[in-house]
Coordinates of C-alpha atoms in Angstrom, one line a residue:
M269 CA 2.1 12.9 21.4
D270 CA -1.5 11.8 20.9
L271 CA -3.2 11.3 17.5
E272 CA -4.8 14.7 17.5
A273 CA -1.5 16.5 18.0
H274 CA 0.1 14.4 15.2
A275 CA -2.8 15.4 12.9
E276 CA -2.5 19.1 13.8
D277 CA 1.3 19.2 13.2
L278 CA 0.9 17.3 9.9
A279 CA -2.0 19.4 8.7
S280 CA 0.0 22.6 9.5
D281 CA 3.0 21.2 7.5
L282 CA 0.9 20.2 4.5
G283 CA -1.5 23.2 4.5
V284 CA -4.6 21.0 4.5
D285 CA -7.7 20.6 6.7
T286 CA -6.9 19.2 10.2
Q287 CA -10.1 17.1 10.5
E288 CA -9.5 15.5 7.1
V289 CA -5.9 14.6 8.1
K290 CA -7.1 13.3 11.5
S291 CA -9.7 11.1 9.9
D292 CA -7.1 9.6 7.4
L293 CA -4.5 9.2 10.2
Q294 CA -7.0 7.5 12.5
N295 CA -8.0 5.0 9.7
L296 CA -4.4 4.0 9.1
V297 CA -3.6 3.6 12.8
E298 CA -6.7 1.5 13.3
Y299 CA -5.2 -0.9 10.7
S300 CA -2.1 -1.2 12.9
V301 CA 0.0 1.0 10.7
P302 CA 2.7 2.7 12.8
I303 CA 2.2 6.4 13.3
E304 CA 5.3 7.4 11.5
E305 CA 4.5 5.2 8.5
A306 CA 1.0 6.6 8.5
K307 CA 2.3 10.1 8.5
Q308 CA 4.6 9.4 5.6
S309 CA 1.7 7.8 3.7
L310 CA -0.4 11.0 4.2
R311 CA 2.5 13.2 3.1
R312 CA 2.6 11.2 -0.2
K313 CA -1.2 11.4 -0.5
Y314 CA -1.2 15.2 -0.1
G315 CA 1.8 15.7 -2.4
D316 CA 4.7 16.2 0.1
G317 CA 7.3 13.5 -0.1
S318 CA 9.6 15.0 2.5
T319 CA 10.3 13.0 5.7
G320 CA 9.9 16.1 8.0
G321 CA 11.7 16.8 11.1
G322 CA 15.2 17.0 9.5
A323 CA 17.7 14.2 8.9
P324 CA 17.4 11.3 11.4
S325 CA 20.3 11.0 13.9
A326 CA 22.5 7.9 14.2
R327 CA 21.7 6.2 17.4
E328 CA 22.9 3.1 19.3
I329 CA 20.1 0.7 19.9
G330 CA 20.3 1.0 23.7
E331 CA 19.8 4.8 23.4
I332 CA 16.6 4.7 21.4
T333 CA 13.4 5.7 23.3
T334 CA 9.8 6.0 22.5
D335 CA 10.2 9.8 22.1
D336 CA 12.4 9.3 19.0
G337 CA 10.8 9.9 15.6
T338 CA 13.2 8.6 13.1
V339 CA 16.7 7.2 13.6
T340 CA 19.6 5.6 11.7
V341 CA 20.9 2.4 13.4
T342 CA 23.6 -0.2 12.6
G343 CA 23.1 -3.7 14.0
V344 CA 22.9 -7.4 13.5
V345 CA 19.6 -9.1 12.6
L346 CA 19.0 -11.7 15.3
T347 CA 15.7 -13.0 13.9
A348 CA 13.5 -12.4 10.8
G349 CA 10.2 -14.0 10.2
E350 CA 7.3 -13.3 7.7
R351 CA 3.7 -12.9 8.8
S352 CA 0.6 -11.8 7.0
I353 CA -1.7 -9.0 8.4
R354 CA -4.9 -7.5 7.0
Y355 CA -4.3 -3.8 6.0
Q356 CA -7.0 -1.7 4.3
G357 CA -9.0 -4.8 3.3
S358 CA -6.2 -6.8 1.8
D359 CA -3.4 -9.1 3.1
H360 CA 0.1 -7.6 3.5
V361 CA 3.2 -9.6 4.3
I362 CA 5.5 -8.1 6.9
V363 CA 8.8 -9.2 8.3
E364 CA 9.3 -9.1 12.1
G365 CA 12.3 -9.8 14.4
R366 CA 15.0 -8.4 16.6
L367 CA 18.0 -6.2 15.8
A368 CA 21.0 -5.9 18.2
D369 CA 24.3 -4.0 18.6
E370 CA 26.8 -3.8 21.5
S371 CA 24.4 -1.6 23.5
G372 CA 21.2 -3.5 23.3
V373 CA 18.4 -5.2 21.3
I374 CA 15.2 -3.9 19.8
D375 CA 12.2 -5.4 18.0
Y376 CA 11.5 -4.3 14.4
T377 CA 8.8 -4.6 11.8
A378 CA 9.7 -4.3 8.1
W379 CA 6.8 -3.2 5.9
E380 CA 8.8 -3.7 2.7
D381 CA 10.8 -6.7 1.5
F382 CA 14.4 -5.8 2.4
G383 CA 15.7 -9.4 2.2
L384 CA 16.6 -9.6 5.9
S385 CA 18.0 -12.8 7.3
P386 CA 19.3 -13.8 10.7
G387 CA 23.0 -12.9 10.9
D388 CA 22.9 -10.0 8.5
A389 CA 24.7 -6.9 9.5
I390 CA 22.8 -3.8 8.3
T391 CA 22.5 0.0 8.6
A392 CA 18.9 1.1 8.5
G393 CA 18.5 4.8 7.6
N394 CA 15.4 6.8 8.4
A395 CA 13.8 4.0 10.5
G396 CA 10.7 5.0 12.3
V397 CA 10.2 4.5 16.0
R398 CA 7.0 3.6 17.6
E399 CA 5.9 2.5 21.1
W400 CA 4.8 -1.1 21.5
D401 CA 3.9 -2.5 24.9
G402 CA 5.7 0.5 26.5
E403 CA 9.0 -0.2 24.6
P404 CA 10.4 1.4 21.4
E405 CA 10.2 -0.6 18.2
L406 CA 11.8 0.1 14.8
N407 CA 9.6 0.4 11.7
L408 CA 11.3 -0.1 8.3
G409 CA 9.1 1.3 5.5
E410 CA 9.2 2.9 2.1
S411 CA 11.2 5.8 3.3
T412 CA 13.8 3.6 5.0
S413 CA 17.1 2.7 3.3
V414 CA 18.8 -0.6 4.3
S415 CA 22.4 -1.3 3.4
F416 CA 24.1 -4.6 4.1
L417 CA 27.6 -4.6 5.7
E418 CA 30.5 -7.0 5.5
D419 CA 31.5 -6.4 9.1
G420 CA 28.9 -5.7 11.7
P421 CA 29.1 -4.9 15.4
E422 CA 30.0 -7.7 17.9
V423 CA 26.9 -8.7 19.8
S424 CA 26.4 -10.9 22.8
Y425 CA 22.9 -12.1 21.8
E426 CA 22.3 -15.5 20.2
I427 CA 21.5 -15.3 16.5
G428 CA 18.3 -17.2 15.6
G429 CA 15.0 -17.6 17.5
D430 CA 15.5 -20.9 19.3
A431 CA 13.8 -20.8 22.7
A432 CA 12.2 -23.1 25.3
L433 CA 8.5 -22.7 25.9
A434 CA 9.0 -21.3 29.4
E435 CA 11.1 -18.4 27.9
L436 CA 8.4 -17.2 25.5
R437 CA 6.5 -14.0 26.2
T438 CA 3.6 -12.4 24.6
G439 CA 4.8 -10.3 21.6
D440 CA 7.8 -12.6 20.7
R441 CA 8.2 -13.1 17.0
A442 CA 10.2 -15.3 14.6
V443 CA 10.8 -17.9 17.4
T444 CA 11.8 -21.5 16.9
V445 CA 10.7 -24.3 19.3
E446 CA 11.1 -28.0 19.4
V447 CA 8.1 -29.5 21.1
R448 CA 5.8 -32.5 21.6
V449 CA 2.1 -32.1 20.7
L450 CA 0.3 -33.0 24.0
E451 CA -3.2 -32.1 22.8
C452 CA -4.5 -31.4 19.4
E453 CA -8.0 -30.6 18.1
R454 CA -9.1 -29.7 14.6
R455 CA -12.0 -27.2 14.6
T456 CA -13.8 -24.7 12.4
I457 CA -14.0 -21.0 13.3
D458 CA -15.4 -17.9 11.7
G459 CA -12.2 -16.3 10.4
R460 CA -11.7 -13.0 8.5
D461 CA -12.3 -14.9 5.2
G462 CA -15.3 -16.9 6.4
E463 CA -15.2 -20.4 7.9
T464 CA -11.6 -21.6 8.5
E465 CA -10.2 -24.8 9.7
I466 CA -7.5 -24.5 12.4
L467 CA -5.6 -26.8 14.8
S468 CA -5.4 -25.9 18.5
G469 CA -4.1 -27.6 21.6
V470 CA -1.1 -27.7 23.9
F471 CA 2.7 -28.0 23.2
G472 CA 5.2 -29.3 25.8
D473 CA 8.9 -29.4 26.3
E474 CA 11.2 -30.0 29.3
S475 CA 10.6 -26.4 30.4
G476 CA 6.8 -26.3 30.5
R477 CA 3.6 -26.2 28.4
L478 CA 1.9 -23.6 26.2
P479 CA -1.3 -23.6 24.2
F480 CA -1.0 -23.2 20.4
T481 CA -3.0 -22.3 17.4
N482 CA -2.0 -23.5 13.9
W483 CA -3.8 -21.2 11.4
D484 CA -2.8 -23.3 8.3
P485 CA -3.0 -26.9 9.6
A486 CA 0.3 -28.7 9.1
P487 CA 0.1 -32.5 8.7
E488 CA 3.1 -32.9 11.0
I489 CA 1.2 -31.4 13.9
E490 CA -0.8 -34.2 15.5
E491 CA -1.2 -35.5 19.0
G492 CA 1.9 -37.3 20.2
A493 CA 4.2 -36.0 17.5
S494 CA 7.5 -34.2 18.1
V495 CA 8.1 -31.3 15.8
R496 CA 10.4 -28.3 15.1
I497 CA 8.6 -25.1 14.3
E498 CA 10.5 -22.1 12.9
N499 CA 9.1 -18.6 12.5
A500 CA 6.3 -18.9 15.1
Y501 CA 5.0 -15.9 17.0
V502 CA 3.5 -15.5 20.4
R503 CA 0.3 -13.6 21.2
E504 CA -1.9 -13.4 24.3
F505 CA -5.0 -15.6 24.4
R506 CA -7.3 -15.6 27.5
G507 CA -4.6 -13.9 29.5
V508 CA -1.7 -16.3 28.8
P509 CA 1.0 -16.5 26.0
E510 CA 0.0 -18.7 23.0
V511 CA 2.2 -20.0 20.3
N512 CA 0.9 -19.1 16.8
V513 CA 1.9 -21.2 13.8
S514 CA 1.1 -19.5 10.5
E515 CA 1.3 -20.3 6.8
Y516 CA 4.8 -18.8 6.9
S517 CA 6.0 -21.0 9.7
R518 CA 8.2 -24.0 8.8
V519 CA 7.1 -27.3 10.5
S520 CA 9.3 -30.4 10.4
A521 CA 8.9 -33.8 12.1
L522 CA 11.6 -34.8 14.6
E523 CA 12.9 -38.3 14.7
E524 CA 13.5 -38.3 18.5
S525 CA 10.6 -37.6 20.9
V526 CA 10.9 -34.3 22.8
D527 CA 11.0 -34.9 26.6
V528 CA 8.2 -33.1 28.5
G529 CA 8.5 -32.4 32.2
D530 CA 5.8 -33.7 34.4
D531 CA 6.0 -30.8 36.9
A532 CA 5.0 -27.2 36.3
P533 CA 7.7 -24.6 37.1
E534 CA 7.3 -23.3 40.6
M535 CA 7.5 -19.5 41.0
G536 CA 6.9 -16.9 43.7
I537 CA 3.5 -15.3 43.3
G538 CA 5.0 -11.8 42.8
E539 CA 7.4 -13.1 40.1
A540 CA 4.6 -15.0 38.3
V541 CA 2.3 -12.0 38.3
S542 CA 5.0 -9.8 36.9
T543 CA 5.3 -12.0 33.8
G544 CA 1.8 -11.0 32.7
G545 CA 0.5 -14.6 32.5
V546 CA 1.8 -18.1 32.7
Y547 CA 0.0 -21.1 31.1
D548 CA 1.2 -23.8 33.5
V549 CA 2.7 -22.8 36.9
C550 CA 2.8 -24.0 40.5
L551 CA 2.3 -21.4 43.2
V552 CA 2.6 -22.0 47.0
G553 CA 1.1 -19.7 49.5
S554 CA -1.3 -19.2 52.4
L555 CA -5.0 -19.2 51.7
I556 CA -6.1 -16.0 53.5
A557 CA -9.7 -15.6 52.3
V558 CA -12.6 -17.2 50.3
R559 CA -14.2 -14.5 48.2
D560 CA -17.9 -13.8 47.6
G561 CA -19.3 -15.8 44.7
S562 CA -17.9 -19.1 46.1
G563 CA -19.7 -22.2 47.2
L564 CA -23.1 -23.0 45.7
I565 CA -23.7 -20.7 42.7
Q566 CA -26.0 -20.5 39.7
R567 CA -24.9 -20.3 36.1
C568 CA -26.7 -19.2 33.0
P569 CA -27.8 -22.2 30.9
E570 CA -27.0 -20.3 27.7
C571 CA -23.5 -19.0 28.3
G572 CA -22.3 -20.4 31.6
R573 CA -21.8 -17.1 33.3
V574 CA -22.5 -16.8 37.0
V575 CA -26.1 -15.5 37.6
Q576 CA -26.6 -12.7 40.1
K577 CA -30.2 -12.6 41.6
G578 CA -31.5 -14.4 38.5
Q579 CA -29.9 -12.0 36.1
C580 CA -27.2 -13.0 33.5
R581 CA -25.2 -10.0 32.1
T582 CA -25.7 -11.3 28.6
H583 CA -29.1 -13.1 28.5
G584 CA -31.0 -11.1 31.2
S585 CA -33.5 -13.0 33.4
V586 CA -32.8 -16.7 33.4
D587 CA -33.3 -19.8 35.5
G588 CA -29.8 -20.5 36.7
E589 CA -28.3 -24.0 37.0
D590 CA -26.6 -25.0 40.2
D591 CA -22.8 -25.4 40.3
L592 CA -19.9 -25.4 42.7
R593 CA -17.0 -23.0 42.7
V594 CA -14.3 -21.5 44.9
K595 CA -12.5 -18.2 44.5
A596 CA -9.8 -18.0 47.1
I597 CA -7.0 -15.5 47.8
L598 CA -3.5 -17.1 47.8
D599 CA -0.7 -15.0 49.3
D600 CA 3.0 -15.8 49.7
G601 CA 4.3 -12.5 50.9
T602 CA 5.5 -11.4 47.5
G603 CA 2.1 -11.1 45.9
A604 CA -1.4 -12.5 45.8
V605 CA -3.7 -14.2 43.3
T606 CA -7.3 -15.4 43.2
A607 CA -7.2 -19.2 42.8
I608 CA -10.3 -20.4 41.0
L609 CA -11.4 -24.0 41.7
D610 CA -13.9 -25.7 39.3
D611 CA -16.7 -27.9 40.5
E612 CA -14.5 -31.0 40.7
L613 CA -11.8 -29.4 42.9
T614 CA -14.6 -27.6 44.9
R615 CA -16.2 -31.0 45.7
Q616 CA -12.8 -32.2 47.0
V617 CA -12.4 -29.3 49.5
Y618 CA -16.1 -29.2 50.4
G619 CA -16.3 -32.9 50.9
G620 CA -19.6 -33.3 49.0
G621 CA -21.4 -32.8 45.8
L622 CA -24.2 -30.6 44.5
E623 CA -26.9 -32.5 46.4
D624 CA -25.0 -32.1 49.7
A625 CA -24.6 -28.4 49.0
R626 CA -28.3 -27.9 48.2
E627 CA -29.3 -29.8 51.4
E628 CA -27.0 -27.7 53.5
A629 CA -28.4 -24.5 51.9
R630 CA -32.0 -25.6 52.5
E631 CA -31.3 -26.5 56.2
A632 CA -29.6 -23.2 56.9
M633 CA -32.1 -21.3 54.6
D634 CA -29.0 -19.6 53.4
Q635 CA -27.0 -20.4 50.2
E636 CA -23.9 -18.8 51.8
A637 CA -23.7 -21.6 54.3
V638 CA -21.9 -23.7 51.7
A639 CA -19.2 -21.0 51.3
D640 CA -18.9 -20.7 55.1
T641 CA -18.2 -24.4 55.4
I642 CA -15.5 -24.2 52.7
R643 CA -13.9 -21.2 54.5
E644 CA -13.7 -23.1 57.8
R645 CA -11.9 -26.0 56.0
I646 CA -9.3 -24.1 53.9
V647 CA -8.7 -20.6 55.2
G648 CA -5.4 -20.2 57.1
R649 CA -3.7 -23.3 55.6
E650 CA -0.9 -23.4 53.1
Y651 CA -1.6 -24.8 49.6
R652 CA 0.3 -25.8 46.5
V653 CA -1.8 -24.8 43.5
R654 CA -1.0 -25.6 39.9
G655 CA -2.9 -24.0 37.1
H656 CA -3.0 -21.3 34.4
L657 CA -2.3 -17.7 35.5
S658 CA -3.8 -14.8 33.7
V659 CA -3.3 -11.1 34.6
D660 CA -5.4 -8.2 33.5
E661 CA -6.7 -4.9 34.7
Y662 CA -9.0 -6.7 37.2
G663 CA -6.1 -8.6 38.9
A664 CA -4.4 -11.9 38.8
N665 CA -6.4 -15.2 38.5
L666 CA -5.1 -18.7 38.7
N667 CA -7.5 -21.3 37.1
A668 CA -6.5 -24.3 39.2
T669 CA -5.9 -27.7 37.8
T670 CA -4.6 -29.2 41.1
F671 CA -5.1 -27.9 44.7
E672 CA -3.2 -29.7 47.5
E673 CA -2.2 -28.8 51.0
S674 CA 1.5 -28.0 51.1
D675 CA 3.9 -30.2 52.9
D676 CA 6.7 -27.6 52.6
D677 CA 8.6 -26.5 55.8
P678 CA 7.4 -22.9 56.3
A679 CA 10.5 -22.0 58.3
A680 CA 12.8 -23.3 55.5
R681 CA 10.8 -21.3 52.8
A682 CA 10.9 -18.2 55.0
T683 CA 14.6 -18.4 55.4
A684 CA 15.1 -18.9 51.7
F685 CA 12.9 -15.9 50.9
V686 CA 14.8 -13.7 53.4
E687 CA 18.1 -14.8 51.8
E688 CA 16.8 -14.1 48.3
V689 CA 15.6 -10.6 49.3
G690 CA 19.0 -9.9 51.0
A691 CA 20.9 -11.0 47.9

């Protein structure tokens, strides 16, 4: 049901103007208030404290769908972590985590302080259901009743948010990681309350690496340090998951250094793309094409964007600065990505620098000559590419950090692939 339909139904129930209700409802939703909580708020505003739609039905977690309005569920709290959000101009503390029973697991957001802790067995009555990333999520608000049970359901899920970096996905909340700080930079940004100091960099463990942002700089987080971080959350930044450490996270120094693997996890291209983004991954495939916009290119001196026919999308007509880049299609039979090589990697595959590229373009009286030379050298070969994979509506892009011709046995890989498909 879309926003307008919700507004019409609510206005009909309350006997008030539809446009006024729609405007109020839209304002609340824009502040990330779940639709059911927003409707309850408007019922209170217009003098109707009822929940509407009859008593919520008791459901097993595995049965809950995005079509449900309100439900009553019994489960075990797997994780619970506080986070601050901005709502109607002021900060509001919410609790996020996961709830499970024998049938499944579901994310929840508690808009009130119910005192939830990992391991608690609870029954939540009149819990709202909203859709988040295509999946149902529980919302526990003012109209929700939470009772604590002595004996809860048996669950097969681990209580607590301990996870390896490679296991984290965008949207995870209340997670706990033990990591080594590989890179760390203190910088000042324009935050919602003005200039704010933050820490940003890269965490690592045996499973992989992920970027991080620490919004309330913790002294324990410094380059080379090993730390345990509880109650972190994961959001998407530039197409990949990023660990976010907030003022509600607990950071403690570890006595022993966390081991960090030197190699990136190797994945099939189709599998990697299906994750929605991986910060550090190794993909192997055949290079089937070099795309337009490769070779000798020009960039805007103001923003660094690629200039097309002397025009920057942001700054208009500019005198572009020469640069080198490759955008190549890598395919392994399960999927394809665009591997993007920066100027340094492009120099390696081209076998020359900017001056060589300029000279070739002058002699051929065609800038595309440089891209043609690169095509001749790399198309049709198999490569092992390590980098950061981002996936959006425009496709999958792998910003390469290493680009090497593969020495894998193609027959052995093909056999393994056929066996995997057969299994």
